[in-house]
Amino acid sequence: MIMKTISEVRQAFWNEYAEYYGHEFKTRKRQNDYSADCRCAFVDFVDYLERDGQISQKLANMVML
């Protein structure tokens, strides 16, 4: 599946990393409000998606948690 929006990438992350969803996810949190572990996992996840061709390089460069 090729993702084209930031929302799709975020939703895929929260689905894949359910261990963070329970205590980290908040709709009004900003990028730096998440723990370092959660942010690192997100960066690794986005990097994987881009390398695997599931998202474009442009989307990978602009998506934030």
Backbone as JSON, one array per atom type, in Angstrom:
{
  "sequence": "MIMKTISEVRQAFWNEYAEYYGHEFKTRKRQNDYSADCRCAFVDFVDYLERDGQISQKLANMVML",
  "N": [[0.84, -1.18, 0.0], [0.64, 2.14, -0.89], [1.23, 5.1, 0.73], [-0.06, 8.38, 0.86], [-0.59, 10.62, 2.37], [0.06, 12.63, 5.31], [-1.5, 11.97, 7.5], [-2.14, 9.28, 6.99], [0.36, 8.07, 7.3], [0.92, 8.61, 9.99], [-1.22, 7.23, 11.22], [-0.64, 4.61, 10.44], [1.75, 4.29, 11.83], [0.88, 4.4, 14.57], [-0.73, 2.15, 14.57], [1.12, 0.13, 14.07], [2.93, 0.39, 16.19], [1.72, -0.23, 18.78], [2.37, -0.34, 21.46], [3.2, 2.18, 22.22], [0.96, 3.66, 21.78], [-1.05, 3.51, 23.8], [-0.13, 4.97, 26.12], [1.15, 7.21, 25.13], [-0.12, 8.5, 22.92], [-1.82, 11.39, 22.09], [-4.19, 13.68, 20.92], [-3.57, 16.37, 20.79], [-0.88, 16.65, 21.22], [2.43, 17.81, 20.57], [5.28, 17.29, 18.42], [7.67, 17.26, 20.07], [6.61, 16.65, 22.53], [6.34, 13.98, 22.87], [7.89, 10.96, 24.08], [11.44, 10.31, 23.91], [12.03, 7.74, 23.0], [9.69, 7.05, 21.6], [9.67, 9.01, 19.59], [12.05, 8.35, 18.23], [11.4, 5.8, 17.33], [9.39, 6.5, 15.56], [10.8, 7.98, 13.61], [12.51, 5.99, 12.62], [10.55, 4.29, 11.58], [9.39, 5.88, 9.56], [11.62, 6.19, 7.93], [11.99, 3.53, 7.13], [9.59, 3.13, 5.67], [9.98, 4.9, 3.55], [12.32, 3.91, 2.32], [11.35, 1.45, 1.53], [9.6, 2.12, -0.4], [6.99, 2.79, 0.15], [6.17, 5.3, 0.81], [6.67, 8.6, -0.52], [9.79, 10.39, -1.03], [9.51, 13.07, -0.58], [7.22, 13.19, 1.09], [8.23, 11.76, 3.26], [10.15, 13.57, 4.16], [8.63, 15.64, 5.16], [6.78, 14.73, 7.04], [5.7, 14.65, 10.4], [5.47, 13.56, 13.78]],
  "CA": [[0.0, 0.0, 0.0], [1.39, 3.39, -0.97], [0.59, 6.15, 1.51], [0.11, 9.68, 0.22], [-0.85, 11.73, 3.28], [0.67, 12.59, 6.63], [-2.42, 11.24, 8.38], [-1.99, 7.84, 6.74], [1.63, 7.64, 7.89], [0.75, 8.63, 11.45], [-2.12, 6.14, 11.61], [0.12, 3.37, 10.27], [2.7, 4.2, 12.96], [0.18, 4.06, 15.8], [-1.18, 0.77, 14.43], [2.29, -0.75, 14.14], [3.59, 0.53, 17.49], [0.63, -0.12, 19.75], [2.91, -0.16, 22.81], [3.26, 3.61, 22.49], [-0.36, 4.27, 21.6], [-1.8, 3.58, 25.04], [0.29, 6.0, 27.07], [1.79, 8.35, 24.44], [-0.94, 9.18, 21.93], [-2.76, 12.46, 22.45], [-4.46, 14.41, 19.68], [-3.01, 17.74, 20.81], [0.55, 16.65, 21.5], [3.35, 18.22, 19.51], [6.38, 16.35, 18.2], [8.59, 17.18, 21.2], [5.91, 16.22, 23.74], [6.45, 12.53, 22.95], [9.16, 10.49, 24.64], [12.51, 10.13, 22.93], [11.87, 6.41, 22.41], [8.58, 7.11, 20.65], [10.12, 9.82, 18.44], [13.05, 7.57, 17.49], [10.67, 4.74, 16.64], [8.69, 7.12, 14.44], [11.79, 8.31, 12.59], [12.91, 4.72, 12.01], [9.4, 3.82, 10.84], [9.28, 6.69, 8.35], [12.77, 5.83, 7.1], [11.68, 2.23, 6.54], [8.54, 3.3, 4.66], [10.55, 5.58, 2.38], [13.24, 2.98, 1.66], [10.55, 0.36, 0.98], [8.79, 2.66, -1.49], [5.61, 2.94, 0.57], [5.91, 6.74, 0.81], [7.63, 9.34, -1.32], [10.83, 11.08, -0.28], [8.92, 14.37, -0.18], [6.37, 12.95, 2.26], [9.13, 11.36, 4.36], [10.83, 14.76, 4.65], [7.74, 16.62, 5.82], [5.92, 14.13, 8.06], [6.1, 14.73, 11.8], [4.57, 12.88, 14.7]],
  "C": [[0.89, 1.25, 0.0], [0.58, 4.47, -0.25], [0.92, 7.5, 0.87], [-0.09, 10.86, 1.15], [-0.14, 11.53, 4.62], [-0.2, 11.79, 7.59], [-2.31, 9.73, 8.21], [-0.71, 7.3, 7.38], [1.51, 7.59, 9.41], [-0.12, 7.46, 11.92], [-1.42, 4.8, 11.49], [1.12, 3.19, 11.41], [2.0, 3.76, 14.23], [-0.36, 2.63, 15.75], [-0.03, -0.21, 14.62], [2.93, -0.75, 15.52], [2.54, 0.76, 18.59], [1.14, 0.08, 21.18], [3.05, 1.3, 23.19], [1.88, 4.25, 22.5], [-1.08, 4.49, 22.93], [-1.42, 4.72, 25.96], [0.9, 7.24, 26.41], [0.81, 9.17, 23.61], [-1.89, 10.18, 22.57], [-2.96, 13.29, 21.2], [-3.81, 15.78, 19.65], [-1.53, 17.78, 21.17], [1.33, 17.13, 20.29], [4.49, 17.2, 19.47], [7.25, 16.18, 19.46], [7.92, 16.8, 22.52], [5.97, 14.7, 23.92], [7.8, 12.15, 23.53], [10.19, 10.31, 23.52], [12.41, 8.76, 22.25], [10.8, 6.4, 21.33], [9.0, 7.9, 19.4], [11.13, 9.06, 17.59], [12.38, 6.44, 16.71], [9.94, 5.3, 15.42], [9.64, 7.44, 13.29], [12.25, 7.04, 11.87], [11.79, 4.17, 11.13], [9.26, 4.56, 9.52], [10.43, 6.36, 7.4], [12.53, 4.5, 6.4], [10.65, 2.37, 5.42], [9.1, 3.92, 3.39], [11.48, 4.65, 1.61], [12.49, 1.84, 0.97], [9.64, 0.83, -0.16], [7.32, 2.84, -1.14], [5.19, 4.4, 0.69], [6.98, 7.42, -0.03], [8.68, 10.0, -0.43], [10.31, 12.42, 0.22], [8.06, 14.21, 1.07], [7.23, 12.58, 3.47], [9.81, 12.59, 4.98], [9.92, 15.72, 5.4], [6.86, 16.04, 6.93], [6.53, 14.27, 9.45], [5.06, 14.02, 12.64], [3.63, 13.88, 15.29]]
}
